[in-house]
XYZ file of C-alpha atoms in Angstrom:
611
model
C 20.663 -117.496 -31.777
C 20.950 -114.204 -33.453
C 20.554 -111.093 -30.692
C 19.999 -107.640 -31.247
C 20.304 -104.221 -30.364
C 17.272 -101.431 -30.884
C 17.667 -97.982 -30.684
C 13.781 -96.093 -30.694
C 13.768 -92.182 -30.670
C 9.573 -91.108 -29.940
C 9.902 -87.156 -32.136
C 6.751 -85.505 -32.413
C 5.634 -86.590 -35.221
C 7.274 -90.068 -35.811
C 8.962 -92.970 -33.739
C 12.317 -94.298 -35.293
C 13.836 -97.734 -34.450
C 16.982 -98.741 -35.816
C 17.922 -102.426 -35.439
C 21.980 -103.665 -35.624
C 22.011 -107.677 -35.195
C 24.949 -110.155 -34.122
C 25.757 -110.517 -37.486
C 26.694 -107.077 -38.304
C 22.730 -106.609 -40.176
C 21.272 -102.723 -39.744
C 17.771 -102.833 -40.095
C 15.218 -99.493 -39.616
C 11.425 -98.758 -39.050
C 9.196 -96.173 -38.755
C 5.565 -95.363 -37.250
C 3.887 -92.593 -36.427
C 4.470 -91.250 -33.087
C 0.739 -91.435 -31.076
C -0.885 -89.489 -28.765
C -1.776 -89.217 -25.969
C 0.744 -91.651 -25.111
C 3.353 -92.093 -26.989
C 4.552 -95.139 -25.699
C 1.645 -96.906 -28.097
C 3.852 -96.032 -30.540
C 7.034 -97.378 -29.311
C 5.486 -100.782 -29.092
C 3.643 -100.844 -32.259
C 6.685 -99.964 -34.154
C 8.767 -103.513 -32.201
C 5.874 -105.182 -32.289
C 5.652 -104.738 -36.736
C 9.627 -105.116 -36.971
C 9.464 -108.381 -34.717
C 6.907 -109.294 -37.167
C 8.053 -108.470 -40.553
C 12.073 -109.842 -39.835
C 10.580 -113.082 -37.680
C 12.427 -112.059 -34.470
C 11.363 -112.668 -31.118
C 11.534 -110.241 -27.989
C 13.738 -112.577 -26.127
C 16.335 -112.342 -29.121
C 16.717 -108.470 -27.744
C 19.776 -107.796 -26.118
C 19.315 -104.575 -25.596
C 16.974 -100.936 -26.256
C 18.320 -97.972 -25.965
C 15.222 -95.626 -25.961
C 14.941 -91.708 -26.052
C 12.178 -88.989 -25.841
C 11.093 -85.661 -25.673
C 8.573 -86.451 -22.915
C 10.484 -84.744 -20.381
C 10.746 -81.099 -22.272
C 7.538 -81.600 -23.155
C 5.808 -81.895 -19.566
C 8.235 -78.696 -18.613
C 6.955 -77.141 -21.758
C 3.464 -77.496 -21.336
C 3.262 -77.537 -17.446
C 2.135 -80.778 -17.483
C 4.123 -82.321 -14.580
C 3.345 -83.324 -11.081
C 1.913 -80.545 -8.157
C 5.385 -79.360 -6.731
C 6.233 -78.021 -3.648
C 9.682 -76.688 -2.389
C 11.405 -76.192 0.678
C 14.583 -74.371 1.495
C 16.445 -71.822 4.006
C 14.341 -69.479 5.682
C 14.560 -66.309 4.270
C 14.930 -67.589 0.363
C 11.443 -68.445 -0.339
C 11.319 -66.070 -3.700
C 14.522 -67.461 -4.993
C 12.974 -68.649 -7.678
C 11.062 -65.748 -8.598
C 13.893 -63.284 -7.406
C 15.743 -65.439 -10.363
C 19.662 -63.945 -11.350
C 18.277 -60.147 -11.284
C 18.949 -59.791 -14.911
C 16.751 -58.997 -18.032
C 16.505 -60.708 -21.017
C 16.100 -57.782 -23.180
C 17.137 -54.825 -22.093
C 15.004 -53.018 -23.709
C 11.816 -54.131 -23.410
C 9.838 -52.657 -20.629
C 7.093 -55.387 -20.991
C 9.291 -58.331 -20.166
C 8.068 -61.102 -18.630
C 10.248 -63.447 -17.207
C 9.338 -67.182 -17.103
C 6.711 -68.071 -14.257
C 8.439 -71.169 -11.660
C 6.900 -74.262 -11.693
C 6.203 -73.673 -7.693
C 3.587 -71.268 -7.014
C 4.741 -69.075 -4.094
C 2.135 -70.237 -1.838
C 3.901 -74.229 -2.171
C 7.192 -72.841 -1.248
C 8.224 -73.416 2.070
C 11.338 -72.174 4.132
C 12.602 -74.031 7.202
C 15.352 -73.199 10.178
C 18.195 -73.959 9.378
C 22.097 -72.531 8.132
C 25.242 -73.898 6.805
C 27.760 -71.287 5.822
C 29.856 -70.568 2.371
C 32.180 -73.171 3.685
C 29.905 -76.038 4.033
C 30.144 -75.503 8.206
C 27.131 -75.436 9.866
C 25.888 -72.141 11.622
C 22.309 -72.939 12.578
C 21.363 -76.974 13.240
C 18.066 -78.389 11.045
C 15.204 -77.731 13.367
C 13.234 -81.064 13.194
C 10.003 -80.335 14.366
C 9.621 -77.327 12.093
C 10.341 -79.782 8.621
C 7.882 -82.363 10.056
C 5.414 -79.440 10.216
C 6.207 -78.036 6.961
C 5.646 -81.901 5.655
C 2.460 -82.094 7.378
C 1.171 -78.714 5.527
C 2.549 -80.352 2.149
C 0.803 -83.241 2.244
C -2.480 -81.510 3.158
C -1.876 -79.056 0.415
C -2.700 -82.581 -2.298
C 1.680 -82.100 -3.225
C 2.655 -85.091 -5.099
C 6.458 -84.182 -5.171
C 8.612 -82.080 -3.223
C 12.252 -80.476 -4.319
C 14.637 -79.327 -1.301
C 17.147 -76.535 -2.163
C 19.069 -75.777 0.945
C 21.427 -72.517 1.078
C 25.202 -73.847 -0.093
C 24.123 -77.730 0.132
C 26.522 -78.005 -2.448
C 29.528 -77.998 0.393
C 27.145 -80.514 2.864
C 24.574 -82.700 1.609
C 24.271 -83.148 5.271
C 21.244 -81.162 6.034
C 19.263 -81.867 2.846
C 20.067 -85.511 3.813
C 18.601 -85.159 7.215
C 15.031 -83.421 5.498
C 14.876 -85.920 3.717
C 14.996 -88.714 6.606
C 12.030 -86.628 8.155
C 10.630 -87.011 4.850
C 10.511 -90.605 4.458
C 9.034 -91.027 8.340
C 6.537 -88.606 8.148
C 5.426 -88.302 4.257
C 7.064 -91.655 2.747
C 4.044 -90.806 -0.185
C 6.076 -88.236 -1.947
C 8.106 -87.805 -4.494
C 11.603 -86.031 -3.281
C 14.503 -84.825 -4.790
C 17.782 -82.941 -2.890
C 19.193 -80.517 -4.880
C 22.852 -82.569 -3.538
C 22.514 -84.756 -5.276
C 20.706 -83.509 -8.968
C 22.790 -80.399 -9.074
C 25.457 -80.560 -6.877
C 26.896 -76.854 -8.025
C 26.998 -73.186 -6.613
C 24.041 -70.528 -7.755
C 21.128 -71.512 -5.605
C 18.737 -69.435 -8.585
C 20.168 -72.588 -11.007
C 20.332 -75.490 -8.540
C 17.005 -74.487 -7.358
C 15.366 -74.284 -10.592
C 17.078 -77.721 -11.855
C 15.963 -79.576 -8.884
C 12.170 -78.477 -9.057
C 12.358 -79.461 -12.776
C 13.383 -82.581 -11.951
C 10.836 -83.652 -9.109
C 8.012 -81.714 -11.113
C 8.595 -84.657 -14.193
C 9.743 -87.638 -11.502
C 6.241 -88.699 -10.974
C 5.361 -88.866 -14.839
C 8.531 -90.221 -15.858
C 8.311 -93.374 -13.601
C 5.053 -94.285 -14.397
C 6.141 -94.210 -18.108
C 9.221 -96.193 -17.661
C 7.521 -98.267 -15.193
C 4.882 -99.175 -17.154
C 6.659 -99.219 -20.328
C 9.476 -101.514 -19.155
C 6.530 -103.937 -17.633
C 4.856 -104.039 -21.068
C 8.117 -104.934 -23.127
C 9.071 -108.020 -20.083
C 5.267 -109.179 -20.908
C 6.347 -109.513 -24.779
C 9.073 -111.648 -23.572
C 12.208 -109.088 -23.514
C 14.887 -110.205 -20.883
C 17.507 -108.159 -21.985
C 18.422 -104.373 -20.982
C 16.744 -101.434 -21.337
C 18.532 -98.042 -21.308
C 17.902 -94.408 -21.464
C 19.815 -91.797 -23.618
C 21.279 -88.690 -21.464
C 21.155 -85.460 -23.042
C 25.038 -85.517 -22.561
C 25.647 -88.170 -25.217
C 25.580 -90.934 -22.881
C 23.344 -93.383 -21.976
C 21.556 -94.563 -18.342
C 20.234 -97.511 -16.898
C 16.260 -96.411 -16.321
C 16.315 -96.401 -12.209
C 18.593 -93.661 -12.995
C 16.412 -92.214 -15.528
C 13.444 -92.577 -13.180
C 15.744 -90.832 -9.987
C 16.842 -88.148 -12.122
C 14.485 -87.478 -14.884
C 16.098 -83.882 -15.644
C 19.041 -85.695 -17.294
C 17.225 -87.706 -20.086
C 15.972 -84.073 -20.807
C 17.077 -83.971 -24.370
C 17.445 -87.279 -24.695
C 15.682 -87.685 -28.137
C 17.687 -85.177 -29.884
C 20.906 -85.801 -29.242
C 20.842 -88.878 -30.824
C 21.420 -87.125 -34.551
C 24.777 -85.377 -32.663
C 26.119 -88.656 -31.933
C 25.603 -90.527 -35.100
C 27.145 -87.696 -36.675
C 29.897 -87.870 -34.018
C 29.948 -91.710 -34.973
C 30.452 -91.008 -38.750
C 33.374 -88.168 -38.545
C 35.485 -90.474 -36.541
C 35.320 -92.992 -39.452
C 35.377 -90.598 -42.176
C 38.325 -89.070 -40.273
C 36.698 -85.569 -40.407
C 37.656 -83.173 -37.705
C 35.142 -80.611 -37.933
C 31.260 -81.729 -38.828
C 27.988 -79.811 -38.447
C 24.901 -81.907 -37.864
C 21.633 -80.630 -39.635
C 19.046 -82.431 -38.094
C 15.366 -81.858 -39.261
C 12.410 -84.085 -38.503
C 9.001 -83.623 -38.390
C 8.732 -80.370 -35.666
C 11.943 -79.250 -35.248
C 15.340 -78.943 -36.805
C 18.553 -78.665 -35.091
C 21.683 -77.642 -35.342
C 25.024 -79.153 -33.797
C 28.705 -78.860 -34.011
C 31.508 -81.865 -33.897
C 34.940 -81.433 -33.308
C 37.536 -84.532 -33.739
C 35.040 -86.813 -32.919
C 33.778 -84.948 -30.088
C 30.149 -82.922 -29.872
C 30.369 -79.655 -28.199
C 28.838 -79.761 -25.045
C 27.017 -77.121 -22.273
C 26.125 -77.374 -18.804
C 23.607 -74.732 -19.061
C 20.158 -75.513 -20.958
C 17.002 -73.414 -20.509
C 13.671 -75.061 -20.989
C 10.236 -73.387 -22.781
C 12.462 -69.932 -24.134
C 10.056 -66.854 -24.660
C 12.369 -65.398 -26.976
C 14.562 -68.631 -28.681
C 17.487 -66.908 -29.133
C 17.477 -64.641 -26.078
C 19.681 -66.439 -23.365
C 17.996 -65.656 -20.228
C 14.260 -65.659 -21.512
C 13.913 -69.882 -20.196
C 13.910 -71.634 -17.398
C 17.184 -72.648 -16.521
C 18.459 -76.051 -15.679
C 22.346 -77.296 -14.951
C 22.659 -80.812 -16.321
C 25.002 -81.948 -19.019
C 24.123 -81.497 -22.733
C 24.731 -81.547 -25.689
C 25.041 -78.230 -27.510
C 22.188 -77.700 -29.945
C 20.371 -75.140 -31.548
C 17.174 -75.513 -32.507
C 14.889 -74.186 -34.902
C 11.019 -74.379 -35.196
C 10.827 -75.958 -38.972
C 10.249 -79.261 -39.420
C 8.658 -81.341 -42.071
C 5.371 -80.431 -40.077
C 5.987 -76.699 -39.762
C 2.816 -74.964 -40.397
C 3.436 -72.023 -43.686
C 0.719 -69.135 -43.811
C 0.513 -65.608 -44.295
C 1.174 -63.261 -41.548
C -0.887 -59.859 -41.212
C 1.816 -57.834 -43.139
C 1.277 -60.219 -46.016
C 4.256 -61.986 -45.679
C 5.147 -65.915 -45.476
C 6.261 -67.254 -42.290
C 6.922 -71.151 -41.889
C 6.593 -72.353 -38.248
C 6.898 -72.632 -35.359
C 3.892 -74.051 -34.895
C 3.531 -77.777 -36.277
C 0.702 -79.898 -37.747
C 2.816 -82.794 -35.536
C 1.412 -86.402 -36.240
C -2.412 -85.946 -35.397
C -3.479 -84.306 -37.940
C -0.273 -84.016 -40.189
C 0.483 -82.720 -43.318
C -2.975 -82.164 -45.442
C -0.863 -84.958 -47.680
C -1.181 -87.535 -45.461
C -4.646 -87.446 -45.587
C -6.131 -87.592 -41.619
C -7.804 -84.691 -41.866
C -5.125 -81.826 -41.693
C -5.930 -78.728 -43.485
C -2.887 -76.257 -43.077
C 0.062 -75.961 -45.244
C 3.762 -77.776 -43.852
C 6.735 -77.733 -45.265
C 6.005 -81.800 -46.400
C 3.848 -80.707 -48.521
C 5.510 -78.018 -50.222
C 8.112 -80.784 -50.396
C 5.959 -82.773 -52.099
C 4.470 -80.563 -54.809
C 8.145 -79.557 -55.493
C 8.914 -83.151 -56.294
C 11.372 -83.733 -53.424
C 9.212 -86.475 -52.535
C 7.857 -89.551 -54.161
C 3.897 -89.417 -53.117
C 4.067 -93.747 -53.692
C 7.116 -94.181 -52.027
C 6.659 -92.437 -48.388
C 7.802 -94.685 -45.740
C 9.187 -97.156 -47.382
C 5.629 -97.625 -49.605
C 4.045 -98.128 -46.546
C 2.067 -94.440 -46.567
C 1.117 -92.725 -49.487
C 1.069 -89.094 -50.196
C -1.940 -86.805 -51.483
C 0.056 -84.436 -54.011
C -3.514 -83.049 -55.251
C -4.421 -81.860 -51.195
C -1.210 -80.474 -50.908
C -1.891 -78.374 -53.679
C -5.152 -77.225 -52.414
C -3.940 -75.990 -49.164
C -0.528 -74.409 -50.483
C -3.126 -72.646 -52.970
C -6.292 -71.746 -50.476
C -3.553 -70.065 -47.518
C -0.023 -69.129 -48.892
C -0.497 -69.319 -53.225
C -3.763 -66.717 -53.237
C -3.239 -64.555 -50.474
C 0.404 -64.085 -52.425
C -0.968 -63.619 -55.886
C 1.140 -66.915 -56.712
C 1.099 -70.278 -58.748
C 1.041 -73.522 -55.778
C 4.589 -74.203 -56.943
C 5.985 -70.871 -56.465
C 4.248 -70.726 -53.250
C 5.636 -73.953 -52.498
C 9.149 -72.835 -53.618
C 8.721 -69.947 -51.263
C 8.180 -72.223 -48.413
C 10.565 -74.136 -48.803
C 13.198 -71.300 -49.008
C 12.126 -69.342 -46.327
C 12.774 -72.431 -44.045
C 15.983 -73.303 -45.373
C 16.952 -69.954 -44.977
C 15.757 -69.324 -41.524
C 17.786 -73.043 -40.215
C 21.050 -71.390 -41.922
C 21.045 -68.417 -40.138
C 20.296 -70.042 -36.568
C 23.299 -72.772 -37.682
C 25.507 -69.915 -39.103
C 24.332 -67.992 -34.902
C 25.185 -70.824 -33.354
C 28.746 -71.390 -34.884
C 29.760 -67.938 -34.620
C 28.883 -67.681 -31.066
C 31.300 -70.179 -30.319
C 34.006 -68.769 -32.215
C 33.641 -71.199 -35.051
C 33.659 -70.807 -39.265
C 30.879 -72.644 -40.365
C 32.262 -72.876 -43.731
C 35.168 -75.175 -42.710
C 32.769 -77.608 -41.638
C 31.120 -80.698 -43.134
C 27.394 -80.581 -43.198
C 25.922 -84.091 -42.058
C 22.336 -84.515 -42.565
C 20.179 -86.813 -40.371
C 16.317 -86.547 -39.488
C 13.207 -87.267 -41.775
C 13.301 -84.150 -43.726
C 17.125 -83.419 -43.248
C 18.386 -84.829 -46.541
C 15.617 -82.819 -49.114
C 17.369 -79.789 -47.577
C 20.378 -80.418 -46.759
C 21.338 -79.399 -50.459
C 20.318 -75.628 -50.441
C 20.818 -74.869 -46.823
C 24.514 -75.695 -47.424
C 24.147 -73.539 -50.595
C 23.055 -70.922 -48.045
C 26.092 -71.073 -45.633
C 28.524 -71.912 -48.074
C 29.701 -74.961 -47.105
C 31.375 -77.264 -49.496
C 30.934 -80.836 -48.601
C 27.661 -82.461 -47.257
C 27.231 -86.239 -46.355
C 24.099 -88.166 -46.320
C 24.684 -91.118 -43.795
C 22.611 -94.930 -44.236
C 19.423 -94.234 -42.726
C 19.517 -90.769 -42.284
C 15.834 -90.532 -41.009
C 16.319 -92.324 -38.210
C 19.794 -91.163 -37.417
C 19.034 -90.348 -33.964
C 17.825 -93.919 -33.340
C 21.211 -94.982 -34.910
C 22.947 -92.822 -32.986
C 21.813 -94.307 -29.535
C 23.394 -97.513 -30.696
C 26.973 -96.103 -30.968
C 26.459 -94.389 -27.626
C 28.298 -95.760 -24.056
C 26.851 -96.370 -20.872
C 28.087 -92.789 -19.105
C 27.814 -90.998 -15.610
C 28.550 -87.708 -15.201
C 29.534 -86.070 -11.729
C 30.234 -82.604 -10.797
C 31.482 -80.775 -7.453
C 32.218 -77.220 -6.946
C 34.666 -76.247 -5.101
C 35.827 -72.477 -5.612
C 39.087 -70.659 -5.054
C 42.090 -69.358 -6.578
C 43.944 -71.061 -8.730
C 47.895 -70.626 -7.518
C 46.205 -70.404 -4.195
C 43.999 -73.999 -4.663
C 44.020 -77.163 -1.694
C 45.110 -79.825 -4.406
C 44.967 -82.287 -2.411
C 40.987 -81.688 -1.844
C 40.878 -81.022 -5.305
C 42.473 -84.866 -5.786
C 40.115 -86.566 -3.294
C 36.874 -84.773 -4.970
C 37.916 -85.987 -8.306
C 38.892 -89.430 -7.043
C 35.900 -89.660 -5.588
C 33.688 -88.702 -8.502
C 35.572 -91.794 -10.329
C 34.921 -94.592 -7.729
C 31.727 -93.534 -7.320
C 30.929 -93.810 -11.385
C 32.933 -97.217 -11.484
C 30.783 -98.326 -8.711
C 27.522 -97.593 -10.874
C 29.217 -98.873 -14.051
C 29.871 -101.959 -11.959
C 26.459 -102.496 -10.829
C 25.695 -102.396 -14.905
C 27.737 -104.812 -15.520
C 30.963 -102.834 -16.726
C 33.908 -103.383 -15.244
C 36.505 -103.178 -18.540
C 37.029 -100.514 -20.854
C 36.167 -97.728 -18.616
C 37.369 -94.339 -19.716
C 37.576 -91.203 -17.289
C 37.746 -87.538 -18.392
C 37.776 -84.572 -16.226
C 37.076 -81.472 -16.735
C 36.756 -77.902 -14.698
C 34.922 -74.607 -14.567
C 37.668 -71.440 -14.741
C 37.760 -67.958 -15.150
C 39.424 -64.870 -14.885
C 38.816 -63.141 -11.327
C 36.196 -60.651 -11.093
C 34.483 -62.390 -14.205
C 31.056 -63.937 -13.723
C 30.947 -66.377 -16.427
C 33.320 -69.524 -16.665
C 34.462 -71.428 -19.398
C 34.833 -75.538 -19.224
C 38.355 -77.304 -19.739
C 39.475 -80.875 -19.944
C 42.223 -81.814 -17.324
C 44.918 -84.355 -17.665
C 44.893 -87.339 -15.654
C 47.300 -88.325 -12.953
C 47.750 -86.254 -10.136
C 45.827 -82.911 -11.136
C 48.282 -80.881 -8.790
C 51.418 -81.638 -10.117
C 50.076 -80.127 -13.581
C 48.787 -76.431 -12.805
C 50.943 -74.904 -15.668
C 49.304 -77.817 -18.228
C 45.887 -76.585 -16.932
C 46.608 -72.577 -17.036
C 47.637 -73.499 -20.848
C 44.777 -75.127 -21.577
C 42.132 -72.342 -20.086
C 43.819 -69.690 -21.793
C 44.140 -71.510 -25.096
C 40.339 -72.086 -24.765
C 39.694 -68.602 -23.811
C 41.450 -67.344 -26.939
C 39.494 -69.644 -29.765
C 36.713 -67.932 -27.962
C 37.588 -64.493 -27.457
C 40.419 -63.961 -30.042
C 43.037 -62.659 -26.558
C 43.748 -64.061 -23.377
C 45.342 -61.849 -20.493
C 48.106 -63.236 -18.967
C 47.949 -61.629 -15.755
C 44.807 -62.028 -14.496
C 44.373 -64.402 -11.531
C 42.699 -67.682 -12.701
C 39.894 -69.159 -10.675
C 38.056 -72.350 -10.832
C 34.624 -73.705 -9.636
C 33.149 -76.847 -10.515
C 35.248 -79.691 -11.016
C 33.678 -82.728 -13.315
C 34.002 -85.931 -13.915
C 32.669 -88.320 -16.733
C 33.340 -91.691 -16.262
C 32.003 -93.989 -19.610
C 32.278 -97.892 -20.966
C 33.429 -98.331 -23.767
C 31.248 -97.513 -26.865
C 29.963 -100.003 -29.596
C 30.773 -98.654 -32.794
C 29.725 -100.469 -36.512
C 31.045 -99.411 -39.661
């Protein structure tokens, strides 16, 4: 019997599913994503493939499945009533934030509102010191209170942030044993266990984010995985990790903050994919769907990746202005034109595309449900970029005469312009305005974005792929199979992947290698166990990596470390931070004391590539 493998990315305005079979056979679909739940969609789309090739669900191997539900819910506040306790005496943590401003210069700043309002954070005794010791035992009878007071405030989740937890679990352990006997109801997460790292502000924030989704993101998966077993699927269903890799979904469920951009980075790791079997070292992926495009950089094979994200930006390209959350990802910038991107005319009588985005409900006014603004689809369209009979696959057809209308009614008139110069305007301005965020985000990490290939993937990605590279001057650009439902793809060609992380600060020359060695040893067992419990127990690939700086420097910079005994190679690793350092900052200063402070682990199966 033939098997399968499916790969379904839910965007905001349509659902992509790309199918690879036993025999080597790629086969893709396409619906529009629904609302309010988009999991309608998901199965509508397998239900119409199963259909139209004759498969059945139990011929499924496996689905590999990402979404933007979780940014979303952080987004628009639509998650679960949080509450949070930590150490007395840190209850405005979260508003208290890093002490810094976004823009300096802005007196009427506004920095982002948490997701717990003050009068749902609690504080309870208790104190362990910088070195993990403890100075002042849990009291007991104070969290059972504080449980008692949560519960009668209607919380449906809880996030605990203890002071230095990072060091000892041990006392966010034991609130959470009082937790289960005396509120088993809610939803908990320890910030020891989703963000294990120092810079309580951070590992506060990334633990409330992920017990403010938990409770939406199980009943999703729950109820999604329970529909697809009633069609007759027996095989695996997995989750894409903003990091590249991919989860088993009682991960997913237990630590929702990690699937956080999991729809997305699907177009990074297709392109990924491709440049390892076009043998091109340095690739930029253009990504543009129906609300968003992103941008991405690939080097040897290998997608840049962050540890810091921030979530719902006031300003998007004002670090600082978003909530912040520490969870592996990868690096993306993203810009608010789509396919769906709303044009219009601004007060000053100027165009502006985006960011807001006629998404699937209505549309484009060319696909004919009712929408009545202007998008970048339809300025496609009357340009002749798109063929009006031939829209998904035939399967939707395109209204070039409303397209006209609206281009004329809100951009063409206002401007004093013909619909197709209007529509040529649009259609600039947003090609314009994704190579200058693409040409931002290269330079910022000391890259030439003309010595890249430009790889386009996403809906839209290919009709402007063309001129944007025009725009940045970059010489080659590659259209892959499929490129509108690259992301999908992408999934396919991704590995099973855990990702660990333990901080553990000092000097370097001055550094306990031997706890350095046991951390990182333990990181590895403890990601072979879970590969083991998936079924993985060959082909298992380790990398390490570590957080370093100069002293006195408050940011770090991430490098890979060699394997085999990690203290028998300091001079390997002091070459590699200040190599790194100097591809970023042009100099590296070979005096300054080196310090380190997380120490990371990924440990991955092997992936499943196609050609």
């Amino acid at each position: 019997m033939t098997t399968i493998r499916a790969g379904v990315d839910i965007g905001g305005t349509f659902t992509d599913l790309v199918f690879i079979t036993s025999d080597g056979e790629r086969f893709f679909g396409k619906t529009l994503t629904t609302y309010p739940d988009p999991s309608e969609g998901f199965i509508k789309g397998l239900d119409e493939n199963m259909k139209k090739h004759g498969w059945s669900y139990d011929q499924l191997e496996s689905i590999i499945h990402g979404t933007t539900l979780v940014v979303n819910a952080l987004i628009e506040r639509n998650g679960a009533k949080t509450a949070l306790i930590t150490t007395e005496g840190f209850r405005d943590q979260l508003e208290i934030a890093s002490e810094s401003r976004y823009d300096l210069y802005d007196l009427m700043v506004d920095n982002p509102a948490p997701l717990v309002p003050r009068h749902l954070r609690f504080t309870v005794p208790e104190r362990l010191t910088s070195d993990g010791s403890v100075y002042k035992p849990v009291d007991e009878a104070k969290v059972e209170e504080v449980f008692q007071e949560i519960v009668a405030s209607g919380v449906e989740a809880v996030a605990v942030c203890l002071l230095h937890s990072y060091r000892n679990a041990a006392h966010e352990q034991q609130v959470r044993e009082v937790a289960k006997r005396v509120a088993p109801e809610l939803h908990l997460s320890i910030s020891s266990e989703v963000s294990p790292e120092i810079r309580e502000y951070q590992r506060s924030s990334t633990t409330v984010a992920n017990v403010f989704v938990k409770p939406l993101v199980e009943r999703y998966l729950t109820q999604l995985e329970q529909t697809l077993i009633e069609r007759g699927f027996r095989g695996t269903f997995l989750m894409m990790l903003s990091g590249g890799g991919t989860c088993t979904v009682e991960t997913a469920i237990q630590f929702p903050i990690r699937i956080l951009e999991s729809g997305p980075v699907g177009g990074t790791i297709a392109g990924a994919h491709y440049s390892k079997q076009a043998d091109e070292d340095h690739v930029l992926v253009f990504d543009m769907g129906g609300t968003t495009a992103k941008a991405s950089l690939v080097d040897q094979g290998v997608p840049l990746t962050t540890t810091e994200f921030e979530v719902g930006r006031a300003d998007r390209f004002l670090k600082g202005s978003g909530m912040p959350v520490k969870v592996p990802v990868v690096e993306m910038i993203e810009i608010g034109a789509g396919g769906g991107s709303i044009a219009g005319v601004n007060r000053l009588g100027l165009l502006k595309v985006g960011p807001k985005s006629a998404s699937s409900v209505p549309g484009p006014a060319s696909y004919g449900q009712g929408g009545t603004e202007p998008t970048v689809t339809d300025a496609d369209l009357v340009l002749g970029y798109l063929n009006p009979d031939y829209f998904l696959g035939g399967d939707m057809r395109l209204d070039v005469e409303k397209a006209k209308e609206v281009i004329h009614e809100k951009v063409a008139k206002p401007l004093g312009l013909d619909p197709v110069e209007a529509a040529w305007g649009i259609h600039q301005v947003v090609n314009e305005n994704m190579a200058s965020a693409a040409r931002i985000h290269a330079v910022e990490k000391g890259k030439d974005v003309r010595n890249y290939s430009l790889y386009a993937s996403g809906g839209a990605g290919p009709v402007h792929v063309g001129n944007v590279a025009n725009i940045l001057g970059v010489n080659t650009i590659v259209l892959p199979v499929g490129a509108g439902v690259n992301s999908a793809f992408g999934f396919l060609t991704s590995s099973l992947a855990f990702d660990f992380v333990r901080s553990f600060y000092g000097r370097l020359h001055e550094l306990n290698w031997a706890h350095v060695m046991t951390l990182v040893t333990e990181m590895e067992e403890e990601g072979k166990q879970l590969l083991a419990r998936a079924g993985v127990v060959e082909g298992i690939t380790v990398i390490r990596k570590v957080d370093m700086k100069y002293r006195g420097q408050t940011h770090e910079i991430t490098v890979s470390l060699p394997l085999g005994n990690i203290g028998d190679q300091e001079e390997e690793i002091v070459n590699r931070f200040k190599d790194a350092y100097r591809e970023l900052y042009a100099e590296a200063n070979e005096e300054m004391e080196i310090e380190t402070l997380n120490w990371r682990v990924i440990v991955q199966a092997q992936s499943r590539c196609y050609n």
